[in-house]
Amino acid sequence: MSLIVRVFSLMLLLLCSYSWAVNSVKGVRIWHAPDNTRLVLDLANAPSHKVKRLSNPTRLEIELAGVSSLNIGAVTGDSPLVKSVYASRTPSAATAVVIELSFPVSDSIFSLPPSPPYGHRLVVDLKAQGAAVSSAKPAPVVSQPAQPATSSRVTGRDIIIAIDAGHGGQDPGAVGPKGTHEKIITQSVSRQLAAMINQQPGLKAVLTRTGDYYIHPNKRPEIARQKQADLLISIHADAVQNRKAHGASVWVLSMRRATTEVGRMLEQTEQHSELLGGVAEVIKDSANERYLAQTVLDLSMNHSMVTGFEVAKEVLREMSTVAHLHKKEPQAASLAVLKAPDIPSILVETGFISNYNEERLLKDPNHQHKLALAIFRAVKGYFEKSPPADSLFAAHKNNGRSVPASQNRAVTVISSTNRTHKVKRGDSLSRVAKQYGVSMTALRRHNNLKSDNILIGQVLRIP
Ligand SMILES: [Zn+2]
């Protein structure tokens, strides 16, 4: 090794260690989700940190090596868990970022490498212990005022549509050439779609996220399942290198991924009771339980995939009237948000945010409204043709009438003399009987039950 090379290497080494040693905080972002808060420190270089948990006042002191300035840039966002964020000096004269908390919380702190549009980050996840703290609004639910019944009284349950606004929080999704974040578009279209759905008697929307925060893609179908959704619609905007690519497309779960997920659910025996409801408690023989779980899953997977595909076709048909289509047929993919084999799921790519023209369109509230309306029409149209048996849509279909518009909503309220109960996880016949203050015999007779076994999703008429 020549002397010049050696000197150069030494300089490089010094330069590298120098850049590690000198760091700075460029800003702090706070995201509050219903059950946790994420703080992100944006840093010039990879952080090296030490954490102290202090009381009086309750706070986290994160000492950052190599940071000399007390300037932490702008703090954006807020959370009921966080009182304030500021920089201070530790007794050893090191710089620390202090997060003052409203009360003691559990924390998890880790660094993330650069990932455009973000650079080096230190992530602080905070979770309230015990009681959940939430400032985020719950998913909008349309209230059902009790009104005197009229001659057109038709009853049935609401069809529940889970709407998933793609990305959120520290995950902006794709970023357009003018800097538009996909998460903003998805949230806006999702909100408008939810509002339209909630205006329609017989349909009810639930949102997987109600604000700008991050939810892991795997968690999104779980939320839909908890809300007993009949359909999951995930809203996104596409991006590719080729700026010319444009148009909308709709994705469905691929057969291969569905089969894998069925296998995975079967391996998790604790999920069987969730799938089988009260039956799992009756069947003590695990071989039989597995067989039954397999049958239920196969049936529901077939149903989900057929429904997903049909809804996807309707959405494409409606979207073709308001937007260019990138793909005219539903596309199959193995995507985390579509993985639920038991919930019909589709993913709508509303357009290419990477295309100049479509970035402008996607940002336009008018165009967003058109997109939401197209999806709403498709969903309504599909369920008018193929409603779940116990739904209001089915009741109207059987009466040979279409479901009335929103102002008639009060008319469709389930009256107290015609109650139904959809069997949830953990329900047993005796529990349902107790819940409504009726006898099990009456419940059995009223529903023509030959045994006390009930299945999740089954609708019981309450005498
Ligand atoms: Zn996306």
PDB file of N, CA and C in Angstrom, residues 79-144:
ATOM      1  N   SER A  79     -50.373  14.208  20.822  1.00  0.00           N
ATOM      2  CA  SER A  79     -50.902  12.966  21.390  1.00  0.00           C
ATOM      3  C   SER A  79     -51.305  13.234  22.821  1.00  0.00           C
ATOM      4  N   PRO A  80     -52.411  12.606  23.284  1.00  0.00           N
ATOM      5  CA  PRO A  80     -52.784  12.799  24.690  1.00  0.00           C
ATOM      6  C   PRO A  80     -51.758  12.186  25.652  1.00  0.00           C
ATOM      7  N   LEU A  81     -50.870  11.339  25.126  1.00  0.00           N
ATOM      8  CA  LEU A  81     -49.850  10.721  25.972  1.00  0.00           C
ATOM      9  C   LEU A  81     -48.660  11.645  26.203  1.00  0.00           C
ATOM     10  N   VAL A  82     -48.472  12.603  25.269  1.00  0.00           N
ATOM     11  CA  VAL A  82     -47.270  13.437  25.300  1.00  0.00           C
ATOM     12  C   VAL A  82     -47.614  14.864  25.699  1.00  0.00           C
ATOM     13  N   LYS A  83     -46.950  15.354  26.755  1.00  0.00           N
ATOM     14  CA  LYS A  83     -47.178  16.732  27.188  1.00  0.00           C
ATOM     15  C   LYS A  83     -46.303  17.687  26.399  1.00  0.00           C
ATOM     16  N   SER A  84     -45.014  17.340  26.309  1.00  0.00           N
ATOM     17  CA  SER A  84     -44.111  18.207  25.555  1.00  0.00           C
ATOM     18  C   SER A  84     -42.865  17.440  25.143  1.00  0.00           C
ATOM     19  N   VAL A  85     -42.185  17.985  24.151  1.00  0.00           N
ATOM     20  CA  VAL A  85     -40.924  17.411  23.666  1.00  0.00           C
ATOM     21  C   VAL A  85     -39.923  18.549  23.583  1.00  0.00           C
ATOM     22  N   TYR A  86     -38.757  18.371  24.198  1.00  0.00           N
ATOM     23  CA  TYR A  86     -37.745  19.432  24.138  1.00  0.00           C
ATOM     24  C   TYR A  86     -36.354  18.822  24.290  1.00  0.00           C
ATOM     25  N   ALA A  87     -35.350  19.623  23.956  1.00  0.00           N
ATOM     26  CA  ALA A  87     -33.969  19.160  24.109  1.00  0.00           C
ATOM     27  C   ALA A  87     -33.414  19.694  25.412  1.00  0.00           C
ATOM     28  N   SER A  88     -32.528  18.938  26.025  1.00  0.00           N
ATOM     29  CA  SER A  88     -31.882  19.446  27.242  1.00  0.00           C
ATOM     30  C   SER A  88     -30.496  18.822  27.380  1.00  0.00           C
ATOM     31  N   ARG A  89     -29.724  19.308  28.327  1.00  0.00           N
ATOM     32  CA  ARG A  89     -28.391  18.729  28.569  1.00  0.00           C
ATOM     33  C   ARG A  89     -28.470  17.794  29.769  1.00  0.00           C
ATOM     34  N   THR A  90     -27.827  16.646  29.656  1.00  0.00           N
ATOM     35  CA  THR A  90     -27.768  15.722  30.790  1.00  0.00           C
ATOM     36  C   THR A  90     -26.670  16.221  31.743  1.00  0.00           C
ATOM     37  N   PRO A  91     -26.595  15.688  32.987  1.00  0.00           N
ATOM     38  CA  PRO A  91     -25.541  16.114  33.914  1.00  0.00           C
ATOM     39  C   PRO A  91     -24.140  15.945  33.308  1.00  0.00           C
ATOM     40  N   SER A  92     -23.992  14.966  32.367  1.00  0.00           N
ATOM     41  CA  SER A  92     -22.679  14.766  31.757  1.00  0.00           C
ATOM     42  C   SER A  92     -22.494  15.642  30.515  1.00  0.00           C
ATOM     43  N   ALA A  93     -23.368  16.650  30.354  1.00  0.00           N
ATOM     44  CA  ALA A  93     -23.285  17.631  29.268  1.00  0.00           C
ATOM     45  C   ALA A  93     -23.633  17.079  27.888  1.00  0.00           C
ATOM     46  N   ALA A  94     -24.180  15.864  27.843  1.00  0.00           N
ATOM     47  CA  ALA A  94     -24.624  15.320  26.551  1.00  0.00           C
ATOM     48  C   ALA A  94     -25.997  15.913  26.214  1.00  0.00           C
ATOM     49  N   THR A  95     -26.332  15.897  24.920  1.00  0.00           N
ATOM     50  CA  THR A  95     -27.651  16.400  24.508  1.00  0.00           C
ATOM     51  C   THR A  95     -28.669  15.269  24.592  1.00  0.00           C
ATOM     52  N   ALA A  96     -29.828  15.592  25.125  1.00  0.00           N
ATOM     53  CA  ALA A  96     -30.897  14.593  25.208  1.00  0.00           C
ATOM     54  C   ALA A  96     -32.201  15.196  24.721  1.00  0.00           C
ATOM     55  N   VAL A  97     -33.009  14.347  24.089  1.00  0.00           N
ATOM     56  CA  VAL A  97     -34.366  14.769  23.759  1.00  0.00           C
ATOM     57  C   VAL A  97     -35.258  14.237  24.879  1.00  0.00           C
ATOM     58  N   VAL A  98     -36.032  15.125  25.476  1.00  0.00           N
ATOM     59  CA  VAL A  98     -36.873  14.733  26.606  1.00  0.00           C
ATOM     60  C   VAL A  98     -38.335  14.694  26.150  1.00  0.00           C
ATOM     61  N   ILE A  99     -38.993  13.575  26.411  1.00  0.00           N
ATOM     62  CA  ILE A  99     -40.418  13.457  26.097  1.00  0.00           C
ATOM     63  C   ILE A  99     -41.152  13.434  27.427  1.00  0.00           C
ATOM     64  N   GLU A 100     -41.861  14.524  27.705  1.00  0.00           N
ATOM     65  CA  GLU A 100     -42.607  14.580  28.954  1.00  0.00           C
ATOM     66  C   GLU A 100     -43.968  13.944  28.721  1.00  0.00           C
ATOM     67  N   LEU A 101     -44.333  13.012  29.610  1.00  0.00           N
ATOM     68  CA  LEU A 101     -45.531  12.205  29.393  1.00  0.00           C
ATOM     69  C   LEU A 101     -46.674  12.626  30.313  1.00  0.00           C
ATOM     70  N   SER A 102     -47.893  12.382  29.873  1.00  0.00           N
ATOM     71  CA  SER A 102     -49.058  12.725  30.692  1.00  0.00           C
ATOM     72  C   SER A 102     -49.198  11.762  31.863  1.00  0.00           C
ATOM     73  N   PHE A 103     -48.721  10.541  31.688  1.00  0.00           N
ATOM     74  CA  PHE A 103     -48.762   9.516  32.739  1.00  0.00           C
ATOM     75  C   PHE A 103     -47.795   8.417  32.322  1.00  0.00           C
ATOM     76  N   PRO A 104     -47.463   7.476  33.217  1.00  0.00           N
ATOM     77  CA  PRO A 104     -46.490   6.437  32.847  1.00  0.00           C
ATOM     78  C   PRO A 104     -47.020   5.579  31.696  1.00  0.00           C
ATOM     79  N   VAL A 105     -46.174   5.302  30.733  1.00  0.00           N
ATOM     80  CA  VAL A 105     -46.559   4.485  29.572  1.00  0.00           C
ATOM     81  C   VAL A 105     -45.472   3.436  29.359  1.00  0.00           C
ATOM     82  N   SER A 106     -45.790   2.419  28.564  1.00  0.00           N
ATOM     83  CA  SER A 106     -44.731   1.486  28.181  1.00  0.00           C
ATOM     84  C   SER A 106     -44.143   1.991  26.870  1.00  0.00           C
ATOM     85  N   ASP A 107     -42.837   1.788  26.696  1.00  0.00           N
ATOM     86  CA  ASP A 107     -42.209   2.322  25.496  1.00  0.00           C
ATOM     87  C   ASP A 107     -41.360   1.283  24.788  1.00  0.00           C
ATOM     88  N   SER A 108     -41.138   1.520  23.520  1.00  0.00           N
ATOM     89  CA  SER A 108     -40.214   0.694  22.744  1.00  0.00           C
ATOM     90  C   SER A 108     -39.502   1.655  21.792  1.00  0.00           C
ATOM     91  N   ILE A 109     -38.169   1.627  21.831  1.00  0.00           N
ATOM     92  CA  ILE A 109     -37.389   2.627  21.098  1.00  0.00           C
ATOM     93  C   ILE A 109     -36.390   1.922  20.184  1.00  0.00           C
ATOM     94  N   PHE A 110     -36.390   2.280  18.913  1.00  0.00           N
ATOM     95  CA  PHE A 110     -35.483   1.642  17.960  1.00  0.00           C
ATOM     96  C   PHE A 110     -35.169   2.598  16.820  1.00  0.00           C
ATOM     97  N   SER A 111     -34.062   2.332  16.101  1.00  0.00           N
ATOM     98  CA  SER A 111     -33.708   3.221  14.992  1.00  0.00           C
ATOM     99  C   SER A 111     -34.085   2.573  13.676  1.00  0.00           C
ATOM    100  N   LEU A 112     -34.301   3.423  12.670  1.00  0.00           N
ATOM    101  CA  LEU A 112     -34.627   2.939  11.328  1.00  0.00           C
ATOM    102  C   LEU A 112     -33.649   3.557  10.341  1.00  0.00           C
ATOM    103  N   PRO A 113     -33.168   2.772   9.359  1.00  0.00           N
ATOM    104  CA  PRO A 113     -32.267   3.312   8.338  1.00  0.00           C
ATOM    105  C   PRO A 113     -33.049   4.187   7.359  1.00  0.00           C
ATOM    106  N   PRO A 114     -32.354   4.981   6.529  1.00  0.00           N
ATOM    107  CA  PRO A 114     -33.081   5.848   5.589  1.00  0.00           C
ATOM    108  C   PRO A 114     -33.958   5.037   4.639  1.00  0.00           C
ATOM    109  N   SER A 115     -35.122   5.582   4.347  1.00  0.00           N
ATOM    110  CA  SER A 115     -36.024   4.997   3.366  1.00  0.00           C
ATOM    111  C   SER A 115     -36.811   6.178   2.819  1.00  0.00           C
ATOM    112  N   PRO A 116     -36.549   6.527   1.529  1.00  0.00           N
ATOM    113  CA  PRO A 116     -37.153   7.756   0.991  1.00  0.00           C
ATOM    114  C   PRO A 116     -38.656   7.797   1.250  1.00  0.00           C
ATOM    115  N   PRO A 117     -39.245   8.924   1.594  1.00  0.00           N
ATOM    116  CA  PRO A 117     -38.601  10.242   1.635  1.00  0.00           C
ATOM    117  C   PRO A 117     -37.880  10.535   2.949  1.00  0.00           C
ATOM    118  N   TYR A 118     -37.745   9.575   3.849  1.00  0.00           N
ATOM    119  CA  TYR A 118     -37.145   9.849   5.155  1.00  0.00           C
ATOM    120  C   TYR A 118     -35.690   9.418   5.213  1.00  0.00           C
ATOM    121  N   GLY A 119     -34.955  10.074   6.113  1.00  0.00           N
ATOM    122  CA  GLY A 119     -33.560   9.711   6.355  1.00  0.00           C
ATOM    123  C   GLY A 119     -33.462   8.844   7.598  1.00  0.00           C
ATOM    124  N   HIS A 120     -32.370   9.003   8.355  1.00  0.00           N
ATOM    125  CA  HIS A 120     -32.200   8.241   9.596  1.00  0.00           C
ATOM    126  C   HIS A 120     -33.264   8.654  10.604  1.00  0.00           C
ATOM    127  N   ARG A 121     -33.817   7.658  11.300  1.00  0.00           N
ATOM    128  CA  ARG A 121     -34.870   7.955  12.273  1.00  0.00           C
ATOM    129  C   ARG A 121     -34.674   7.164  13.565  1.00  0.00           C
ATOM    130  N   LEU A 122     -35.102   7.779  14.643  1.00  0.00           N
ATOM    131  CA  LEU A 122     -35.201   7.055  15.910  1.00  0.00           C
ATOM    132  C   LEU A 122     -36.693   7.037  16.252  1.00  0.00           C
ATOM    133  N   VAL A 123     -37.227   5.826  16.410  1.00  0.00           N
ATOM    134  CA  VAL A 123     -38.666   5.684  16.612  1.00  0.00           C
ATOM    135  C   VAL A 123     -38.953   5.397  18.083  1.00  0.00           C
ATOM    136  N   VAL A 124     -39.892   6.124  18.646  1.00  0.00           N
ATOM    137  CA  VAL A 124     -40.288   5.917  20.045  1.00  0.00           C
ATOM    138  C   VAL A 124     -41.768   5.541  20.040  1.00  0.00           C
ATOM    139  N   ASP A 125     -42.069   4.285  20.334  1.00  0.00           N
ATOM    140  CA  ASP A 125     -43.466   3.847  20.401  1.00  0.00           C
ATOM    141  C   ASP A 125     -43.934   3.888  21.848  1.00  0.00           C
ATOM    142  N   LEU A 126     -45.053   4.534  22.084  1.00  0.00           N
ATOM    143  CA  LEU A 126     -45.592   4.659  23.437  1.00  0.00           C
ATOM    144  C   LEU A 126     -46.959   4.010  23.490  1.00  0.00           C
ATOM    145  N   LYS A 127     -47.215   3.296  24.536  1.00  0.00           N
ATOM    146  CA  LYS A 127     -48.510   2.644  24.681  1.00  0.00           C
ATOM    147  C   LYS A 127     -49.003   2.882  26.102  1.00  0.00           C
ATOM    148  N   ALA A 128     -50.261   3.331  26.209  1.00  0.00           N
ATOM    149  CA  ALA A 128     -50.839   3.541  27.531  1.00  0.00           C
ATOM    150  C   ALA A 128     -50.974   2.193  28.223  1.00  0.00           C
ATOM    151  N   GLN A 129     -50.638   2.152  29.499  1.00  0.00           N
ATOM    152  CA  GLN A 129     -50.785   0.889  30.228  1.00  0.00           C
ATOM    153  C   GLN A 129     -52.210   0.802  30.725  1.00  0.00           C
ATOM    154  N   GLY A 130     -52.794  -0.393  30.620  1.00  0.00           N
ATOM    155  CA  GLY A 130     -54.164  -0.589  31.108  1.00  0.00           C
ATOM    156  C   GLY A 130     -55.166   0.099  30.212  1.00  0.00           C
ATOM    157  N   ALA A 131     -55.847   1.094  30.760  1.00  0.00           N
ATOM    158  CA  ALA A 131     -56.940   1.738  30.030  1.00  0.00           C
ATOM    159  C   ALA A 131     -56.443   2.367  28.744  1.00  0.00           C
ATOM    160  N   ALA A 132     -57.177   2.156  27.678  1.00  0.00           N
ATOM    161  CA  ALA A 132     -56.819   2.724  26.391  1.00  0.00           C
ATOM    162  C   ALA A 132     -57.108   4.215  26.400  1.00  0.00           C
ATOM    163  N   VAL A 133     -56.201   4.964  25.844  1.00  0.00           N
ATOM    164  CA  VAL A 133     -56.417   6.397  25.715  1.00  0.00           C
ATOM    165  C   VAL A 133     -56.646   6.679  24.252  1.00  0.00           C
ATOM    166  N   SER A 134     -57.670   7.405  23.954  1.00  0.00           N
ATOM    167  CA  SER A 134     -57.942   7.648  22.547  1.00  0.00           C
ATOM    168  C   SER A 134     -58.495   9.039  22.344  1.00  0.00           C
ATOM    169  N   SER A 135     -57.826   9.781  21.489  1.00  0.00           N
ATOM    170  CA  SER A 135     -58.397  11.069  21.093  1.00  0.00           C
ATOM    171  C   SER A 135     -58.901  10.958  19.673  1.00  0.00           C
ATOM    172  N   ALA A 136     -58.496   9.835  19.017  1.00  0.00           N
ATOM    173  CA  ALA A 136     -58.962   9.643  17.644  1.00  0.00           C
ATOM    174  C   ALA A 136     -60.434   9.307  17.684  1.00  0.00           C
ATOM    175  N   LYS A 137     -61.140   9.819  16.693  1.00  0.00           N
ATOM    176  CA  LYS A 137     -62.580   9.561  16.649  1.00  0.00           C
ATOM    177  C   LYS A 137     -62.833   8.106  16.306  1.00  0.00           C
ATOM    178  N   PRO A 138     -63.830   7.463  16.931  1.00  0.00           N
ATOM    179  CA  PRO A 138     -64.163   6.101  16.526  1.00  0.00           C
ATOM    180  C   PRO A 138     -64.747   6.102  15.119  1.00  0.00           C
ATOM    181  N   ALA A 139     -64.756   4.935  14.491  1.00  0.00           N
ATOM    182  CA  ALA A 139     -65.304   4.837  13.141  1.00  0.00           C
ATOM    183  C   ALA A 139     -66.727   5.375  13.142  1.00  0.00           C
ATOM    184  N   PRO A 140     -67.057   6.164  12.138  1.00  0.00           N
ATOM    185  CA  PRO A 140     -68.397   6.744  12.136  1.00  0.00           C
ATOM    186  C   PRO A 140     -69.476   5.676  12.045  1.00  0.00           C
ATOM    187  N   VAL A 141     -70.452   5.798  12.895  1.00  0.00           N
ATOM    188  CA  VAL A 141     -71.572   4.867  12.869  1.00  0.00           C
ATOM    189  C   VAL A 141     -72.823   5.723  12.771  1.00  0.00           C
ATOM    190  N   VAL A 142     -73.649   5.412  11.816  1.00  0.00           N
ATOM    191  CA  VAL A 142     -74.870   6.196  11.665  1.00  0.00           C
ATOM    192  C   VAL A 142     -75.855   5.765  12.742  1.00  0.00           C
ATOM    193  N   SER A 143     -76.369   6.729  13.489  1.00  0.00           N
ATOM    194  CA  SER A 143     -77.310   6.357  14.537  1.00  0.00           C
ATOM    195  C   SER A 143     -78.644   5.987  13.899  1.00  0.00           C
ATOM    196  N   GLN A 144     -79.350   5.143  14.550  1.00  0.00           N
ATOM    197  CA  GLN A 144     -80.624   4.678  14.013  1.00  0.00           C
ATOM    198  C   GLN A 144     -81.751   5.105  14.943  1.00  0.00           C
TER     199      GLN A 144
END
